[in-house]
mmCIF file of C-alpha atoms in Angstrom:
data_model
loop_
_atom_site.group_PDB
_atom_site.id
_atom_site.type_symbol
_atom_site.label_atom_id
_atom_site.label_comp_id
_atom_site.label_asym_id
_atom_site.label_seq_id
_atom_site.Cartn_x
_atom_site.Cartn_y
_atom_site.Cartn_z
ATOM 1 C CA MET P 1165 130.817 172.858 80.327
ATOM 2 C CA THR P 1166 131.379 170.016 82.423
ATOM 3 C CA GLU P 1167 131.581 170.739 85.981
ATOM 4 C CA PRO P 1168 135.095 169.832 87.801
ATOM 5 C CA ALA P 1169 135.048 166.708 89.902
ATOM 6 C CA TYR P 1170 135.463 168.881 93.171
ATOM 7 C CA GLY P 1171 136.635 166.563 96.017
ATOM 8 C CA ALA P 1172 137.905 163.786 93.807
ATOM 9 C CA GLU P 1173 141.612 164.552 94.163
ATOM 10 C CA THR P 1174 141.296 165.021 97.664
ATOM 11 C CA ALA P 1175 139.797 161.540 98.168
ATOM 12 C CA ALA P 1176 142.331 160.130 95.865
ATOM 13 C CA LEU P 1177 145.085 162.123 98.027
ATOM 14 C CA ILE P 1178 143.713 160.572 101.455
ATOM 15 C CA HIS P 1179 143.583 157.035 100.052
ATOM 16 C CA ARG P 1180 147.252 157.284 98.952
ATOM 17 C CA VAL P 1181 148.451 158.764 102.258
ATOM 18 C CA LEU P 1182 146.406 155.969 104.277
ATOM 19 C CA ALA P 1183 147.792 153.356 101.694
ATOM 20 C CA ARG P 1184 151.196 154.087 103.020
ATOM 21 C CA GLY P 1185 150.197 152.637 106.329
ATOM 22 C CA VAL P 1186 149.575 155.892 107.880
ATOM 23 C CA THR P 1187 147.168 155.682 110.783
ATOM 24 C CA ARG P 1188 146.604 159.277 111.530
ATOM 25 C CA ALA P 1189 146.270 162.303 109.154
ATOM 26 C CA VAL P 1190 144.703 165.711 109.190
ATOM 27 C CA VAL P 1191 143.046 167.135 106.156
ATOM 28 C CA PHE P 1192 143.362 170.861 105.774
ATOM 29 C CA MET P 1193 140.700 171.758 103.072
ATOM 30 C CA ARG P 1194 138.723 174.397 101.190
ATOM 31 C CA HIS P 1195 135.061 174.409 101.828
ATOM 32 C CA SER P 1196 132.567 173.227 99.165
ATOM 33 C CA ALA P 1197 130.812 175.008 96.444
ATOM 34 C CA ARG P 1198 129.326 178.282 97.572
ATOM 35 C CA THR P 1199 127.384 181.367 96.531
ATOM 36 C CA PHE P 1200 128.811 184.515 95.587
ATOM 37 C CA HIS P 1201 126.430 187.191 96.346
ATOM 38 C CA PRO P 1202 128.121 190.697 96.026
ATOM 39 C CA ASP P 1203 125.557 192.404 98.426
ATOM 40 C CA ILE P 1204 126.615 190.598 101.533
ATOM 41 C CA HIS P 1205 129.795 190.060 103.552
ATOM 42 C CA ASP P 1206 131.857 187.552 101.547
ATOM 43 C CA LEU P 1207 132.045 185.231 104.670
ATOM 44 C CA ASP P 1208 128.202 185.243 104.924
ATOM 45 C CA ASN P 1209 127.908 183.334 101.451
ATOM 46 C CA GLN P 1210 126.554 179.770 101.936
ATOM 47 C CA LEU P 1211 126.902 176.460 100.302
ATOM 48 C CA THR P 1212 125.061 175.855 97.247
ATOM 49 C CA GLU P 1213 122.703 172.843 97.071
ATOM 50 C CA ARG P 1214 125.388 171.283 94.679
ATOM 51 C CA GLY P 1215 128.030 172.189 97.183
ATOM 52 C CA ARG P 1216 126.144 170.404 100.007
ATOM 53 C CA ALA P 1217 125.822 167.390 97.955
ATOM 54 C CA LEU P 1218 129.648 167.368 96.841
ATOM 55 C CA ALA P 1219 130.419 167.516 100.602
ATOM 56 C CA SER P 1220 128.339 164.556 101.195
ATOM 57 C CA GLU P 1221 129.766 162.777 98.415
ATOM 58 C CA LEU P 1222 133.359 163.235 99.622
ATOM 59 C CA GLY P 1223 132.585 161.906 102.849
ATOM 60 C CA ALA P 1224 131.062 158.792 101.335
ATOM 61 C CA ALA P 1225 134.180 158.421 99.171
ATOM 62 C CA LEU P 1226 136.527 158.038 102.141
ATOM 63 C CA PRO P 1227 137.892 154.638 103.278
ATOM 64 C CA ALA P 1228 135.989 152.642 105.751
ATOM 65 C CA GLY P 1229 137.309 151.929 109.308
ATOM 66 C CA LEU P 1230 138.251 155.440 110.245
ATOM 67 C CA HIS P 1231 137.543 157.636 113.231
ATOM 68 C CA LEU P 1232 136.628 160.931 112.166
ATOM 69 C CA ARG P 1233 136.415 164.191 113.712
ATOM 70 C CA GLY P 1234 135.484 167.636 112.147
ATOM 71 C CA TYR P 1235 136.805 171.217 112.446
ATOM 72 C CA ALA P 1236 135.946 174.300 110.651
ATOM 73 C CA SER P 1237 136.467 177.946 110.284
ATOM 74 C CA PRO P 1238 133.723 180.087 111.806
ATOM 75 C CA PRO P 1239 131.634 180.936 108.590
ATOM 76 C CA GLN P 1240 128.610 178.613 108.273
ATOM 77 C CA ARG P 1241 129.654 177.299 104.950
ATOM 78 C CA CYS P 1242 132.864 175.808 106.357
ATOM 79 C CA VAL P 1243 130.844 174.405 109.450
ATOM 80 C CA ASP P 1244 128.334 172.932 106.947
ATOM 81 C CA THR P 1245 131.135 171.296 104.608
ATOM 82 C CA ALA P 1246 132.478 169.545 107.654
ATOM 83 C CA GLU P 1247 129.148 168.354 109.140
ATOM 84 C CA LEU P 1248 127.957 167.295 105.499
ATOM 85 C CA LEU P 1249 131.247 165.391 104.824
ATOM 86 C CA LEU P 1250 131.132 163.488 108.186
ATOM 87 C CA ALA P 1251 127.487 162.787 107.744
ATOM 88 C CA GLY P 1252 128.204 161.433 104.244
ATOM 89 C CA TYR P 1253 130.755 159.043 105.691
ATOM 90 C CA SER P 1254 128.169 157.957 108.479
ATOM 91 C CA ALA P 1255 125.853 157.060 105.739
ATOM 92 C CA VAL P 1256 127.990 154.704 104.035
ATOM 93 C CA HIS P 1257 130.243 153.486 106.830
ATOM 94 C CA GLY P 1258 128.160 153.888 110.009
ATOM 95 C CA ALA P 1259 128.462 156.571 112.660
ATOM 96 C CA ASP P 1260 130.156 154.842 115.552
ATOM 97 C CA GLN P 1261 133.447 156.446 115.059
ATOM 98 C CA VAL P 1262 132.324 159.734 113.966
ATOM 99 C CA GLY P 1263 132.723 162.975 116.187
ATOM 100 C CA ARG P 1264 131.066 166.310 116.079
ATOM 101 C CA THR P 1265 132.370 169.406 114.267
ATOM 102 C CA ARG P 1266 134.026 172.271 116.311
ATOM 103 C CA VAL P 1267 134.960 175.555 115.391
ATOM 104 C CA LEU P 1268 138.557 176.483 115.379
ATOM 105 C CA ASP P 1269 139.356 180.317 114.556
ATOM 106 C CA VAL P 1270 142.718 179.375 113.064
ATOM 107 C CA LEU P 1271 140.855 177.834 110.288
ATOM 108 C CA GLY P 1272 139.309 181.163 109.563
ATOM 109 C CA PRO P 1273 141.183 184.453 108.428
ATOM 110 C CA PHE P 1274 142.883 185.130 111.840
ATOM 111 C CA TYR P 1275 145.936 186.590 109.836
ATOM 112 C CA ALA P 1276 143.783 189.598 108.786
ATOM 113 C CA LEU P 1277 144.685 192.599 111.039
ATOM 114 C CA ASP P 1278 142.583 194.801 108.942
ATOM 115 C CA GLN P 1279 139.708 192.867 107.044
ATOM 116 C CA ILE P 1280 138.497 196.090 105.032
ATOM 117 C CA ARG P 1281 141.850 196.984 104.003
ATOM 118 C CA MET P 1282 142.519 193.364 102.997
ATOM 119 C CA TRP P 1283 139.466 193.224 100.814
ATOM 120 C CA MET P 1284 140.173 196.582 99.263
ATOM 121 C CA GLY P 1285 143.782 195.293 98.472
ATOM 122 C CA MET P 1286 142.410 192.173 96.962
ATOM 123 C CA LYS P 1287 140.273 194.263 94.675
ATOM 124 C CA ALA P 1288 143.128 196.595 93.888
ATOM 125 C CA ALA P 1289 145.155 193.643 92.922
ATOM 126 C CA GLY P 1290 142.835 192.353 90.498
ATOM 127 C CA GLY P 1291 141.610 189.251 92.613
ATOM 128 C CA LEU P 1292 142.748 186.729 95.123
ATOM 129 C CA GLN P 1293 145.607 184.943 93.482
ATOM 130 C CA THR P 1294 147.475 188.292 92.783
ATOM 131 C CA TYR P 1295 146.869 189.345 96.182
ATOM 132 C CA VAL P 1296 148.055 186.256 97.861
ATOM 133 C CA GLN P 1297 151.310 186.359 95.828
ATOM 134 C CA GLN P 1298 151.840 189.950 97.073
ATOM 135 C CA TRP P 1299 151.062 188.696 100.662
ATOM 136 C CA CYS P 1300 153.557 185.692 100.212
ATOM 137 C CA ASP P 1301 156.211 188.089 98.663
ATOM 138 C CA GLY P 1302 155.870 190.287 101.603
ATOM 139 C CA THR P 1303 154.521 193.274 99.962
ATOM 140 C CA VAL P 1304 151.362 193.579 101.817
ATOM 141 C CA GLY P 1305 151.408 195.822 104.848
ATOM 142 C CA SER P 1306 152.248 194.258 108.206
ATOM 143 C CA ASP P 1307 149.293 196.255 109.511
ATOM 144 C CA ILE P 1308 146.859 194.774 107.204
ATOM 145 C CA LEU P 1309 147.997 190.955 107.225
ATOM 146 C CA LEU P 1310 150.199 188.829 109.573
ATOM 147 C CA ASP P 1311 153.230 187.941 107.602
ATOM 148 C CA ALA P 1312 152.736 184.630 105.766
ATOM 149 C CA PRO P 1313 155.608 182.815 107.164
ATOM 150 C CA THR P 1314 154.162 183.439 110.787
ATOM 151 C CA ALA P 1315 150.722 182.615 109.619
ATOM 152 C CA ALA P 1316 151.617 179.276 107.986
ATOM 153 C CA ARG P 1317 153.734 178.265 110.984
ATOM 154 C CA VAL P 1318 150.627 179.053 113.478
ATOM 155 C CA ILE P 1319 148.470 176.970 111.203
ATOM 156 C CA VAL P 1320 150.814 173.955 110.945
ATOM 157 C CA THR P 1321 151.260 174.230 114.808
ATOM 158 C CA VAL P 1322 147.429 173.836 115.580
ATOM 159 C CA LEU P 1323 146.999 171.212 112.689
ATOM 160 C CA THR P 1324 149.978 169.164 114.399
ATOM 161 C CA GLY P 1325 148.401 169.539 117.524
ATOM 162 C CA ARG P 1326 145.033 167.845 116.256
ATOM 163 C CA LEU P 1327 147.288 165.344 114.602
ATOM 164 C CA ASP P 1328 148.974 164.321 117.842
ATOM 165 C CA SER P 1329 145.823 164.181 119.909
ATOM 166 C CA ALA P 1330 144.100 161.912 117.727
ATOM 167 C CA PRO P 1331 142.499 158.613 119.116
ATOM 168 C CA VAL P 1332 144.732 155.586 119.424
ATOM 169 C CA ASP P 1333 142.460 152.994 118.990
ATOM 170 C CA GLY P 1334 142.482 152.796 115.218
ATOM 171 C CA PRO P 1335 143.097 154.768 111.968
ATOM 172 C CA SER P 1336 141.840 158.435 112.359
ATOM 173 C CA LEU P 1337 141.249 161.527 110.143
ATOM 174 C CA ASP P 1338 140.818 165.169 111.291
ATOM 175 C CA ILE P 1339 138.732 167.071 108.605
ATOM 176 C CA CYS P 1340 139.679 170.923 109.074
ATOM 177 C CA VAL P 1341 137.734 173.094 106.864
ATOM 178 C CA SER P 1342 139.204 176.551 105.907
ATOM 179 C CA HIS P 1343 139.305 178.978 102.905
ATOM 180 C CA ASP P 1344 141.281 179.150 99.484
ATOM 181 C CA ILE P 1345 143.362 182.102 100.630
ATOM 182 C CA SER P 1346 144.695 179.959 103.684
ATOM 183 C CA LEU P 1347 145.237 177.014 101.329
ATOM 184 C CA HIS P 1348 146.942 179.206 98.675
ATOM 185 C CA MET P 1349 149.300 180.777 101.422
ATOM 186 C CA VAL P 1350 150.238 177.279 103.112
ATOM 187 C CA ARG P 1351 150.831 175.812 99.925
ATOM 188 C CA ASP P 1352 153.227 178.642 98.785
ATOM 189 C CA GLN P 1353 155.075 178.708 101.994
ATOM 190 C CA LEU P 1354 155.466 175.071 102.847
ATOM 191 C CA LEU P 1355 155.219 173.252 99.391
ATOM 192 C CA GLN P 1356 156.629 175.780 97.203
ATOM 193 C CA GLN P 1357 153.598 175.410 95.324
ATOM 194 C CA GLY P 1358 152.640 179.229 94.410
ATOM 195 C CA VAL P 1359 149.697 180.456 92.691
ATOM 196 C CA ASP P 1360 151.175 179.838 89.353
ATOM 197 C CA ARG P 1361 150.242 176.145 90.279
ATOM 198 C CA GLY P 1362 146.388 177.206 89.712
ATOM 199 C CA ASP P 1363 143.342 177.841 91.816
ATOM 200 C CA VAL P 1364 142.623 176.165 95.087
ATOM 201 C CA ARG P 1365 139.226 174.700 94.051
ATOM 202 C CA PHE P 1366 136.428 173.710 96.085
ATOM 203 C CA LEU P 1367 137.183 170.666 98.504
ATOM 204 C CA ASP P 1368 140.839 170.835 97.443
ATOM 205 C CA ALA P 1369 143.116 169.894 100.531
ATOM 206 C CA LEU P 1370 146.468 169.435 102.043
ATOM 207 C CA VAL P 1371 147.215 166.344 104.157
ATOM 208 C CA LEU P 1372 149.490 166.388 107.206
ATOM 209 C CA TYR P 1373 150.735 163.133 108.737
ATOM 210 C CA ARG P 1374 153.560 161.489 110.323
ATOM 211 C CA ASP P 1375 155.467 158.737 108.545
ATOM 212 C CA GLN P 1376 158.919 157.172 109.447
ATOM 213 C CA GLY P 1377 159.187 159.436 112.435
ATOM 214 C CA ARG P 1378 158.896 162.618 110.375
ATOM 215 C CA LEU P 1379 156.074 165.116 109.916
ATOM 216 C CA TRP P 1380 154.873 165.323 106.189
ATOM 217 C CA LEU P 1381 152.663 167.760 104.129
ATOM 218 C CA GLY P 1382 151.203 166.747 100.681
ATOM 219 C CA SER P 1383 148.871 167.967 98.168
ATOM 220 C CA HIS P 1384 147.719 166.435 94.677
ATOM 221 C CA LEU P 1385 149.972 168.792 92.960
ATOM 222 C CA GLY P 1386 153.386 166.856 93.760
ATOM 223 C CA GLU P 1387 155.353 164.944 96.264
ATOM 224 C CA PRO P 1388 154.946 165.520 99.902
ATOM 225 C CA VAL P 1389 157.372 167.687 101.738
ATOM 226 C CA ALA P 1390 158.891 166.822 105.231
ATOM 227 C CA LEU P 1391 158.373 169.625 107.723
ATOM 228 C CA PRO P 1392 160.240 170.564 110.980
ATOM 229 C CA ASP P 1393 158.170 169.751 113.913
ATOM 230 C CA PRO P 1394 156.748 172.725 115.414
ATOM 231 C CA ALA P 1395 158.541 174.300 118.425
#
C-alpha cells in the first residue's frame, strides 16, 4: 500500500494562502508520524524515523523568503516536529530568518480536565473520532473536558495573538504543532468540518491569517471561513 503524502496538502494550502498576498499566517497543525506503543502513556510516543523525515520535507517545501517561528505542544513529538520543520526550511532557504521553537501549553490537551476519564471515554466510544463527535455535540461531561466552543475560542485567541505579534519586516509564518484531537475539534467548531470529513492525518493543518481586514481560517477541505476577532 502506498503511504499517504503526509504534509503535501498542508504545503499546498500554505502556498495558496501566501499567493493571495497574505504576509502573516499561523499554521495550526498535527505532529508528524509517530509510534503507537500501547505500554506507555500515549503522549510519550515519539516520532518515527519516517515521521522525522516527513517533517523536514515539509519545511523544505515551504516558500522562500519567510520569517519562521516554531511553537509546540509539550510532548516531545510535537517539539521535534516543529524543530525538524524549521531545520528543513533552513537547509534549503537559509537560517537567517528562522527562530527557535517554544512550548505553548495551549497547543496541548489543556481542555482535558480529567485525562484518565478522557482516555477511558475514548476507549468506550470505540476511538477518537466518535469521542470527538460526542465532545463537540456536548455529551461529554463538563468535569472531563472543557466544553468544545470554549476550547476552540481559547485556541483561536492564542493563535491570533501569535499572528498579530509577527515580525513586520517581511512575510512570516508561525508553525504551531498540536494533536489530532485539537484539530478535529477546531475544524468542527469553526469550519463546520466534522469528523465525517475524515481523519486529521499526520501534518494536516489549519491556517489562520488576515486578509482584506478580516480574520480567516482555512483547511485543505474547503473554502476559508471568516472569524470574528477574539474579544
